[in-house]
């Protein structure tokens, strides 16, 4: 019998547990160790990962002999230092939750890791794996015959409550464009096959979190905004985010237009937040609208209910983990690299800076 793939977890709150529930659906996988400081989260994780040893540090986690890989799913501002601790102690294949980092002064630290980390690192960018988005990505060239414009609209529920409310403050999350939207900047890079050249943004806190206080301080995170991006190859991108719009029919609407047509992906939000109980949630869909009078095509991309029930991401966490496990077994390369994780956050940090200063940001990359 083939050896099981043994996973270790650094942080096992809401997202860590979604990872575990999806890993549990993959044959030959086992969660062997968890480092999770919060007692309640540890108890919840024990139920879905009954074979896991609970440890008190990353050092102790890496001491588990059978470990094949680590998933980092701690708060955003801890990702980079925890990854560096793994690099310094016992480099092992890693899946690291987005955002890879939260501080624009961290370029050097990332470039060191990119050039020296000896094992595969996969940055978790679930949105690539949502069935309607995966279908859009596959058909873009054929429909558009060359992309000119990419627009992503996310209208969703407010930020959820997290352990110790880490997501209420920019200093922990990197800011709303970093925490929430690095996924969308990753998709834009993938669609345009280019790097961002200029970034402009507007954002603010219009509705959410205004009446909350933590240690006497009101959250400083934004709840809505726009970002405009010019890519090096001339393609234009636009993001619209609203986090007080959980009544929306679809949560994400992505549209890509080129000289021969337009393709859209329509993604419903998590079923547990669907507001209109007397109406069924819409099916995820791709719409292809060619120019020159050809008929519009509607392609439904339904997601298996087993997968919908083990996460909030349209089955994406399962598909991502299936590919991650395949990469480990075949010793191939990660589909979402450290460079991808870095470049998506750079755009997000530029958007944060532009919104704060009113400036257009000229992008500079170390690669
Ligand atoms: N890819 C996605 O679609 C997606 C979705 C949700 C969350 N996330 C990311 O997952 C990460 C976790 O988010 P969450 O929603 O699970 O938050 P959460 O608060 O539910 O979980 C974070 C966990 O980390 C633990 N933690 C705190 N300090 C730690 C430390 N020093 N070492 C190890 N663990 C520590 C907390 O106790 C908590 O249980 C964040 O980076 C978030 O951006 C990604």
Tab-separated table of C-alpha atoms and ligand atoms in Angstrom:
chain	number	residue	atom	x	y	z
A	1	UNK	CA	0.000	0.000	0.000
A	2	UNK	CA	1.324	3.507	-0.891
A	3	UNK	CA	2.518	5.638	2.039
A	4	UNK	CA	0.014	8.230	3.269
A	5	UNK	CA	0.690	11.921	2.751
A	6	UNK	CA	1.036	13.376	6.240
A	7	UNK	CA	0.077	17.055	6.680
A	8	UNK	CA	1.004	19.423	9.487
A	9	UNK	CA	-0.958	22.610	10.253
A	10	UNK	CA	0.228	25.991	11.509
A	11	UNK	CA	-3.020	27.728	12.509
A	12	UNK	CA	-6.257	25.814	12.333
A	13	UNK	CA	-9.162	28.248	12.577
A	14	UNK	CA	-11.934	28.594	10.020
A	15	UNK	CA	-9.740	28.206	6.926
A	16	UNK	CA	-7.423	25.592	8.429
A	17	UNK	CA	-10.490	23.482	9.182
A	18	UNK	CA	-11.792	23.953	5.623
A	19	UNK	CA	-8.404	22.665	4.402
A	20	UNK	CA	-8.666	19.616	6.679
A	21	UNK	CA	-12.242	18.769	5.622
A	22	UNK	CA	-11.114	18.826	1.989
A	23	UNK	CA	-7.885	16.884	2.639
A	24	UNK	CA	-10.072	14.267	4.336
A	25	UNK	CA	-11.796	13.687	0.968
A	26	UNK	CA	-8.486	12.899	-0.737
A	27	UNK	CA	-7.546	9.220	-0.572
A	28	UNK	CA	-4.210	8.490	1.079
A	29	UNK	CA	-4.035	11.768	3.050
A	30	UNK	CA	-3.716	12.178	6.809
A	31	UNK	CA	-3.400	15.165	9.154
A	32	UNK	CA	-0.547	14.196	11.497
A	33	UNK	CA	0.086	17.363	13.522
A	34	UNK	CA	-1.502	20.708	14.413
A	35	UNK	CA	-0.046	23.814	16.023
A	36	UNK	CA	-3.094	25.885	17.025
A	37	UNK	CA	-2.873	28.142	20.110
A	38	UNK	CA	-6.624	28.698	20.571
A	39	UNK	CA	-8.307	26.028	22.739
A	40	UNK	CA	-11.717	26.192	21.031
A	41	UNK	CA	-10.223	25.935	17.555
A	42	UNK	CA	-7.988	23.070	18.703
A	43	UNK	CA	-11.044	21.185	19.938
A	44	UNK	CA	-12.892	21.749	16.646
A	45	UNK	CA	-9.847	20.636	14.672
A	46	UNK	CA	-9.495	17.459	16.780
A	47	UNK	CA	-12.940	16.306	15.696
A	48	UNK	CA	-12.091	16.447	11.984
A	49	UNK	CA	-8.439	15.388	12.381
A	50	UNK	CA	-8.582	12.647	15.042
A	51	UNK	CA	-5.084	11.267	14.234
A	52	UNK	CA	-3.325	14.616	14.672
A	53	UNK	CA	-0.926	15.294	17.558
A	54	UNK	CA	-1.418	18.776	19.027
A	55	UNK	CA	1.861	20.623	19.511
A	56	UNK	CA	2.926	23.937	21.032
A	57	UNK	CA	5.273	25.314	18.373
A	58	UNK	CA	6.437	25.114	14.766
A	59	UNK	CA	9.663	23.466	15.995
A	60	UNK	CA	7.655	20.710	17.648
A	61	UNK	CA	5.456	20.305	14.552
A	62	UNK	CA	8.505	19.904	12.330
A	63	UNK	CA	9.817	17.297	14.780
A	64	UNK	CA	7.015	14.903	13.744
A	65	UNK	CA	9.009	12.334	11.758
A	66	UNK	CA	6.240	11.264	9.362
A	67	UNK	CA	5.424	14.828	8.185
A	68	UNK	CA	5.425	15.310	4.369
A	69	UNK	CA	4.215	18.928	4.164
A	70	UNK	CA	2.894	21.888	6.149
A	71	UNK	CA	-0.155	24.102	5.563
A	72	UNK	CA	0.164	27.618	7.047
A	73	UNK	CA	-3.312	29.022	7.828
A	74	UNK	CA	-2.557	31.497	10.617
A	75	UNK	CA	-3.397	35.245	10.558
A	76	UNK	CA	-1.903	37.158	7.599
A	77	UNK	CA	0.847	39.057	9.438
A	78	UNK	CA	2.348	35.773	10.703
A	79	UNK	CA	2.688	33.957	7.360
A	80	UNK	CA	6.088	35.261	6.341
A	81	UNK	CA	7.864	34.869	9.701
A	82	UNK	CA	6.406	31.356	10.156
A	83	UNK	CA	7.518	30.354	6.674
A	84	UNK	CA	10.998	31.726	7.463
A	85	UNK	CA	11.051	29.664	10.662
A	86	UNK	CA	10.264	26.534	8.608
A	87	UNK	CA	13.001	27.516	6.128
A	88	UNK	CA	15.528	27.895	8.954
A	89	UNK	CA	14.513	24.713	10.817
A	90	UNK	CA	13.492	22.007	8.382
A	91	UNK	CA	12.506	23.012	4.824
A	92	UNK	CA	9.578	20.862	3.738
A	93	UNK	CA	6.886	21.326	1.028
A	94	UNK	CA	4.505	24.083	2.124
A	95	UNK	CA	1.073	25.342	1.183
A	96	UNK	CA	0.852	28.893	2.508
A	97	UNK	CA	-2.413	30.781	2.727
A	98	UNK	CA	-2.704	34.098	0.961
A	99	UNK	CA	-1.577	36.811	1.472
A	100	UNK	CA	2.072	35.727	1.384
A	101	UNK	CA	3.060	38.919	3.233
A	102	UNK	CA	1.534	42.179	4.441
A	103	UNK	CA	4.297	44.774	4.448
A	104	UNK	CA	5.727	46.469	1.355
A	105	UNK	CA	9.161	46.572	3.021
A	106	UNK	CA	9.395	42.740	2.854
A	107	UNK	CA	10.604	42.403	-0.772
A	108	UNK	CA	14.091	41.318	0.252
A	109	UNK	CA	12.772	38.617	2.589
A	110	UNK	CA	10.572	37.224	-0.194
A	111	UNK	CA	13.312	37.356	-2.823
A	112	UNK	CA	15.631	35.415	-0.441
A	113	UNK	CA	12.982	32.741	0.010
A	114	UNK	CA	12.260	32.537	-3.737
A	115	UNK	CA	15.937	32.033	-4.520
A	116	UNK	CA	16.806	29.664	-1.672
A	117	UNK	CA	13.823	27.570	-0.514
A	118	UNK	CA	14.677	24.049	-1.628
A	119	UNK	CA	11.180	22.478	-1.596
A	120	UNK	CA	7.942	23.295	-3.418
A	121	UNK	CA	5.856	26.156	-2.015
A	122	UNK	CA	2.262	26.597	-3.161
A	123	UNK	CA	0.460	29.853	-2.323
A	124	UNK	CA	-3.228	29.136	-1.691
A	125	UNK	CA	-5.174	31.042	-4.336
A	126	UNK	CA	-8.457	29.131	-4.231
A	127	UNK	CA	-10.321	31.326	-6.707
A	128	UNK	CA	-8.346	29.881	-9.640
A	129	UNK	CA	-9.980	26.528	-8.852
A	130	UNK	CA	-13.658	27.565	-8.618
A	131	UNK	CA	-15.346	25.666	-11.478
A	132	UNK	CA	-16.815	28.707	-13.341
A	133	UNK	CA	-13.489	30.576	-13.039
A	134	UNK	CA	-11.476	27.516	-14.131
A	135	UNK	CA	-13.820	27.222	-17.143
A	136	UNK	CA	-13.365	30.939	-17.968
A	137	UNK	CA	-9.573	30.619	-17.719
A	138	UNK	CA	-9.618	27.676	-20.113
A	139	UNK	CA	-11.776	29.393	-22.754
A	140	UNK	CA	-10.455	32.975	-22.649
A	141	UNK	CA	-8.154	32.852	-25.669
A	142	UNK	CA	-10.637	31.012	-27.863
A	143	UNK	CA	-13.460	33.497	-27.032
A	144	UNK	CA	-11.544	36.787	-27.042
A	145	UNK	CA	-8.734	36.123	-29.528
A	146	UNK	CA	-6.558	38.345	-27.305
A	147	UNK	CA	-7.653	40.014	-24.066
A	148	UNK	CA	-8.061	43.811	-23.840
A	149	UNK	CA	-9.999	44.343	-20.604
A	150	UNK	CA	-10.592	42.406	-17.359
A	151	UNK	CA	-13.159	43.421	-14.799
A	152	UNK	CA	-13.830	41.680	-11.475
A	153	UNK	CA	-16.732	42.640	-9.242
A	154	UNK	CA	-17.111	41.164	-5.776
A	155	UNK	CA	-20.281	42.037	-3.858
A	156	UNK	CA	-20.373	40.015	-0.653
A	157	UNK	CA	-20.987	39.676	3.070
A	158	UNK	CA	-18.902	41.655	5.603
A	159	UNK	CA	-15.697	40.257	7.110
A	160	UNK	CA	-16.504	37.419	9.533
A	161	UNK	CA	-15.434	37.403	13.176
A	162	UNK	CA	-11.984	35.837	13.582
A	163	UNK	CA	-9.958	34.568	16.529
A	164	UNK	CA	-8.873	37.635	18.546
A	165	UNK	CA	-10.439	39.806	15.778
A	166	UNK	CA	-7.144	39.942	13.878
A	167	UNK	CA	-8.939	40.839	10.607
A	168	UNK	CA	-10.363	44.095	12.038
A	169	UNK	CA	-7.069	45.996	11.729
A	170	UNK	CA	-4.887	46.805	8.723
A	171	UNK	CA	-1.734	46.148	10.745
A	172	UNK	CA	-2.701	42.448	10.975
A	173	UNK	CA	-4.377	41.831	7.640
A	174	UNK	CA	-2.397	44.228	5.411
A	175	UNK	CA	-5.672	46.027	4.568
A	176	UNK	CA	-8.842	44.992	2.774
A	177	UNK	CA	-7.312	44.983	-0.726
A	178	UNK	CA	-4.543	42.700	0.593
A	179	UNK	CA	-6.696	40.378	2.699
A	180	UNK	CA	-9.628	40.052	0.341
A	181	UNK	CA	-8.505	41.070	-3.109
A	182	UNK	CA	-5.041	39.532	-3.620
A	183	UNK	CA	-7.054	36.612	-5.103
A	184	UNK	CA	-8.447	38.927	-7.771
A	185	UNK	CA	-5.087	40.485	-8.593
A	186	UNK	CA	-3.732	36.945	-8.946
A	187	UNK	CA	-6.536	36.179	-11.432
A	188	UNK	CA	-5.815	39.384	-13.354
A	189	UNK	CA	-2.125	38.428	-13.714
A	190	UNK	CA	-3.137	34.997	-14.899
A	191	UNK	CA	-5.636	36.401	-17.428
A	192	UNK	CA	-3.428	39.213	-18.759
A	193	UNK	CA	-0.205	37.114	-18.636
A	194	UNK	CA	1.484	40.344	-17.581
A	195	UNK	CA	2.679	42.297	-14.550
A	196	UNK	CA	1.029	45.447	-13.234
A	197	UNK	CA	2.620	48.720	-14.349
A	198	UNK	CA	0.359	51.345	-12.727
A	199	UNK	CA	-2.223	51.061	-9.938
A	200	UNK	CA	-4.881	53.575	-8.849
A	201	UNK	CA	-7.472	53.041	-6.117
A	202	UNK	CA	-10.226	54.569	-4.051
A	203	UNK	CA	-11.598	52.946	-0.914
A	204	UNK	CA	-13.339	53.631	2.371
A	205	UNK	CA	-15.386	52.375	5.297
A	206	UNK	CA	-18.994	53.238	4.459
A	207	UNK	CA	-21.143	50.829	6.480
A	208	UNK	CA	-19.396	47.967	8.318
A	209	UNK	CA	-17.534	47.859	11.665
A	210	UNK	CA	-18.266	51.494	12.564
A	211	UNK	CA	-19.980	50.542	15.820
A	212	UNK	CA	-17.391	47.907	16.817
A	213	UNK	CA	-14.574	48.539	19.309
A	214	UNK	CA	-11.653	46.312	20.334
A	215	UNK	CA	-9.682	47.516	23.357
A	216	UNK	CA	-11.461	50.824	22.797
A	217	UNK	CA	-10.385	51.109	19.146
A	218	UNK	CA	-12.692	51.102	16.102
A	219	UNK	CA	-11.537	48.883	13.179
A	220	UNK	CA	-9.679	50.736	10.421
A	221	UNK	CA	-10.449	48.277	7.608
A	222	UNK	CA	-12.255	49.394	4.448
A	223	UNK	CA	-15.510	47.853	3.275
A	224	UNK	CA	-15.675	49.057	-0.338
A	225	UNK	CA	-13.438	50.329	-3.104
A	226	UNK	CA	-12.342	50.434	-6.718
A	227	UNK	CA	-8.942	49.606	-8.201
A	228	UNK	CA	-7.737	50.389	-11.736
A	229	UNK	CA	-4.644	48.649	-13.102
A	230	UNK	CA	-2.647	49.091	-16.262
A	231	UNK	CA	-0.576	46.015	-17.109
A	232	UNK	CA	2.823	46.125	-18.832
A	233	UNK	CA	1.310	44.725	-22.050
A	234	UNK	CA	-1.348	47.469	-22.146
A	235	UNK	CA	-4.306	45.377	-20.898
A	236	UNK	CA	-6.523	47.245	-18.428
A	237	UNK	CA	-7.985	45.738	-15.264
A	238	UNK	CA	-10.680	46.969	-12.892
A	239	UNK	CA	-11.799	45.683	-9.505
A	240	UNK	CA	-14.983	46.682	-7.682
A	241	UNK	CA	-15.394	45.504	-4.088
A	242	UNK	CA	-18.435	45.938	-1.855
A	243	UNK	CA	-18.639	44.121	1.482
A	244	UNK	CA	-22.187	45.077	2.442
A	245	UNK	CA	-23.930	43.363	-0.435
A	246	UNK	CA	-24.679	39.829	0.782
A	247	UNK	CA	-28.109	40.071	-0.894
A	248	UNK	CA	-26.428	39.849	-4.310
A	249	UNK	CA	-27.460	37.072	-6.690
A	250	UNK	CA	-23.845	36.314	-7.540
A	251	UNK	CA	-20.875	37.112	-5.287
A	252	UNK	CA	-18.239	37.409	-8.011
A	253	UNK	CA	-18.812	38.541	-11.577
A	254	UNK	CA	-15.739	38.383	-13.790
A	255	UNK	CA	-15.776	39.693	-17.326
A	256	UNK	CA	-12.993	39.494	-19.903
A	257	UNK	CA	-13.324	41.198	-23.299
A	258	UNK	CA	-11.186	40.996	-26.431
A	259	UNK	CA	-11.464	41.700	-30.109
A	260	UNK	CA	-13.687	38.733	-30.937
A	261	UNK	CA	-15.911	38.489	-27.873
A	262	UNK	CA	-16.620	38.567	-24.171
A	263	UNK	CA	-16.564	35.803	-21.548
A	264	UNK	CA	-18.026	36.075	-18.054
A	265	UNK	CA	-17.879	33.864	-14.942
A	266	UNK	CA	-20.702	34.196	-12.420
A	267	UNK	CA	-19.910	32.745	-8.993
A	268	UNK	CA	-22.460	32.412	-6.178
A	269	UNK	CA	-21.306	33.067	-2.604
A	270	UNK	CA	-21.206	30.419	0.148
A	271	UNK	CA	-24.602	28.696	0.512
A	272	UNK	CA	-24.638	29.332	4.284
A	273	UNK	CA	-24.890	33.101	3.640
A	274	UNK	CA	-27.578	32.933	0.915
A	275	UNK	CA	-30.208	35.489	1.975
A	276	UNK	CA	-33.221	34.632	-0.158
A	277	UNK	CA	-34.409	31.409	1.440
A	278	UNK	CA	-37.579	31.198	-0.694
A	279	UNK	CA	-35.477	31.165	-3.879
A	280	UNK	CA	-32.742	28.665	-4.750
A	281	UNK	CA	-29.234	29.992	-5.083
A	282	UNK	CA	-28.240	30.370	-8.763
A	283	UNK	CA	-25.972	27.804	-10.409
A	284	UNK	CA	-22.408	28.939	-11.158
A	285	UNK	CA	-22.287	29.900	-14.810
A	286	UNK	CA	-20.056	30.964	-17.669
A	287	UNK	CA	-21.526	33.217	-20.370
A	288	UNK	CA	-19.899	33.561	-23.770
A	289	UNK	CA	-20.990	36.556	-25.863
A	290	UNK	CA	-19.300	36.596	-29.281
A	291	UNK	CA	-19.371	39.652	-31.543
A	292	UNK	CA	-20.936	39.713	-34.985
A	293	UNK	CA	-24.343	38.232	-34.192
A	294	UNK	CA	-23.287	34.739	-33.121
A	295	UNK	CA	-25.538	33.299	-30.361
A	296	UNK	CA	-24.763	33.775	-26.669
A	297	UNK	CA	-23.808	30.538	-24.874
A	298	UNK	CA	-24.660	29.796	-21.239
A	299	UNK	CA	-22.561	27.052	-19.622
A	300	UNK	CA	-23.612	25.863	-16.169
A	301	UNK	CA	-20.721	24.697	-13.969
A	302	UNK	CA	-22.501	23.116	-10.977
A	303	UNK	CA	-20.461	22.001	-7.968
A	304	UNK	CA	-20.964	18.660	-6.205
A	305	UNK	CA	-22.889	19.182	-2.932
A	306	UNK	CA	-20.309	17.091	-1.028
A	307	UNK	CA	-17.707	19.723	-1.950
A	308	UNK	CA	-20.058	22.657	-1.291
A	309	UNK	CA	-20.638	21.310	2.225
A	310	UNK	CA	-16.954	21.265	3.189
A	311	UNK	CA	-16.122	24.887	2.500
A	312	UNK	CA	-17.081	28.384	1.474
A	313	UNK	CA	-15.246	28.416	-1.847
A	314	UNK	CA	-17.367	26.656	-4.468
A	315	UNK	CA	-15.393	23.412	-4.201
A	316	UNK	CA	-12.119	25.224	-4.941
A	317	UNK	CA	-10.295	24.092	-1.789
A	318	UNK	CA	-10.798	20.447	-2.794
A	319	UNK	CA	-9.557	20.933	-6.369
A	320	UNK	CA	-6.538	22.886	-5.120
A	321	UNK	CA	-5.630	20.179	-2.605
A	322	UNK	CA	-6.101	17.390	-5.160
A	323	UNK	CA	-3.526	19.150	-7.387
A	324	UNK	CA	-1.230	19.882	-4.424
A	325	UNK	CA	-1.231	16.183	-3.425
A	326	UNK	CA	-0.559	15.196	-7.062
A	327	UNK	CA	2.374	17.652	-7.148
A	328	UNK	CA	3.843	16.051	-3.994
A	329	UNK	CA	3.453	12.530	-5.364
A	330	UNK	CA	4.843	13.375	-8.801
A	331	UNK	CA	7.483	15.768	-7.437
A	332	UNK	CA	6.336	18.387	-9.954
A	333	UNK	CA	6.161	22.190	-9.651
A	334	UNK	CA	3.480	24.176	-7.750
A	335	UNK	CA	0.734	25.723	-9.884
A	336	UNK	CA	0.722	28.904	-7.762
A	337	UNK	CA	4.316	29.861	-7.044
A	338	UNK	CA	5.940	32.133	-4.472
A	339	UNK	CA	6.415	34.672	-7.265
A	340	UNK	CA	2.652	34.562	-7.993
A	341	UNK	CA	1.870	35.049	-4.297
A	342	UNK	CA	4.328	37.948	-4.106
A	343	UNK	CA	3.117	39.745	-7.257
A	344	UNK	CA	-0.562	39.568	-6.248
A	345	UNK	CA	0.202	41.139	-2.851
A	346	UNK	CA	2.387	43.839	-4.463
A	347	UNK	CA	-0.623	45.009	-6.507
A	348	UNK	CA	-2.802	44.891	-3.387
A	349	UNK	CA	-0.297	46.930	-1.359
A	350	UNK	CA	-0.036	49.458	-4.193
A	351	UNK	CA	-3.846	49.757	-4.165
A	352	UNK	CA	-3.771	50.335	-0.394
A	353	UNK	CA	-1.144	53.046	-0.859
A	354	UNK	CA	-2.969	54.700	-3.756
A	355	UNK	CA	-6.246	54.786	-1.806
A	356	UNK	CA	-4.456	56.287	1.221
A	357	UNK	CA	-2.447	58.923	-0.682
A	358	UNK	CA	-4.475	59.670	-3.816
A	359	UNK	CA	-1.378	58.904	-5.930
A	360	UNK	CA	-1.053	56.638	-8.943
A	361	UNK	CA	1.510	54.001	-8.011
A	362	UNK	CA	4.231	53.030	-10.508
A	363	UNK	CA	4.998	49.400	-9.813
A	364	UNK	CA	8.483	48.096	-9.115
A	365	UNK	CA	9.232	44.373	-8.936
A	366	UNK	CA	12.447	42.682	-7.917
A	367	UNK	CA	12.040	40.011	-10.606
B	1	LIG	N1	-7.736	31.335	0.346
B	1	LIG	C1	-8.924	31.701	0.800
B	1	LIG	O1	-9.907	31.741	0.073
B	1	LIG	C2	-9.033	32.057	2.243
B	1	LIG	C3	-10.266	32.132	2.862
B	1	LIG	C4	-10.304	32.439	4.206
B	1	LIG	C5	-9.142	32.694	4.903
B	1	LIG	N2	-7.965	32.637	4.257
B	1	LIG	C6	-6.700	32.918	4.958
B	1	LIG	O2	-6.483	31.923	5.937
B	1	LIG	C7	-5.801	32.484	7.056
B	1	LIG	C8	-6.571	32.161	8.321
B	1	LIG	O3	-7.829	32.778	8.254
B	1	LIG	P1	-9.063	32.209	9.055
B	1	LIG	O4	-10.252	32.717	8.362
B	1	LIG	O5	-8.919	30.742	9.246
B	1	LIG	O6	-8.884	32.965	10.455
B	1	LIG	P2	-9.135	32.351	11.926
B	1	LIG	O7	-8.964	33.441	12.895
B	1	LIG	O8	-10.409	31.581	11.924
B	1	LIG	O9	-7.941	31.311	12.056
B	1	LIG	C9	-6.598	31.679	12.286
B	1	LIG	C10	-6.053	30.733	13.343
B	1	LIG	O10	-4.672	30.970	13.548
B	1	LIG	C11	-4.431	30.785	14.934
B	1	LIG	N3	-3.197	31.467	15.346
B	1	LIG	C12	-3.042	32.677	15.957
B	1	LIG	N4	-1.744	32.896	16.217
B	1	LIG	C13	-1.064	31.820	15.753
B	1	LIG	C14	0.295	31.463	15.743
B	1	LIG	N5	1.261	32.267	16.244
B	1	LIG	N6	0.649	30.282	15.181
B	1	LIG	C15	-0.290	29.439	14.672
B	1	LIG	N7	-1.609	29.733	14.672
B	1	LIG	C16	-1.984	30.911	15.207
B	1	LIG	C17	-5.653	31.355	15.607
B	1	LIG	O11	-5.800	30.862	16.927
B	1	LIG	C18	-6.759	30.899	14.675
B	1	LIG	O12	-7.340	29.680	15.065
B	1	LIG	C19	-5.682	33.980	6.772
B	1	LIG	O13	-4.424	34.256	6.248
B	1	LIG	C20	-6.732	34.238	5.717
B	1	LIG	O14	-6.408	35.311	4.859
B	1	LIG	C21	-7.891	32.308	2.964
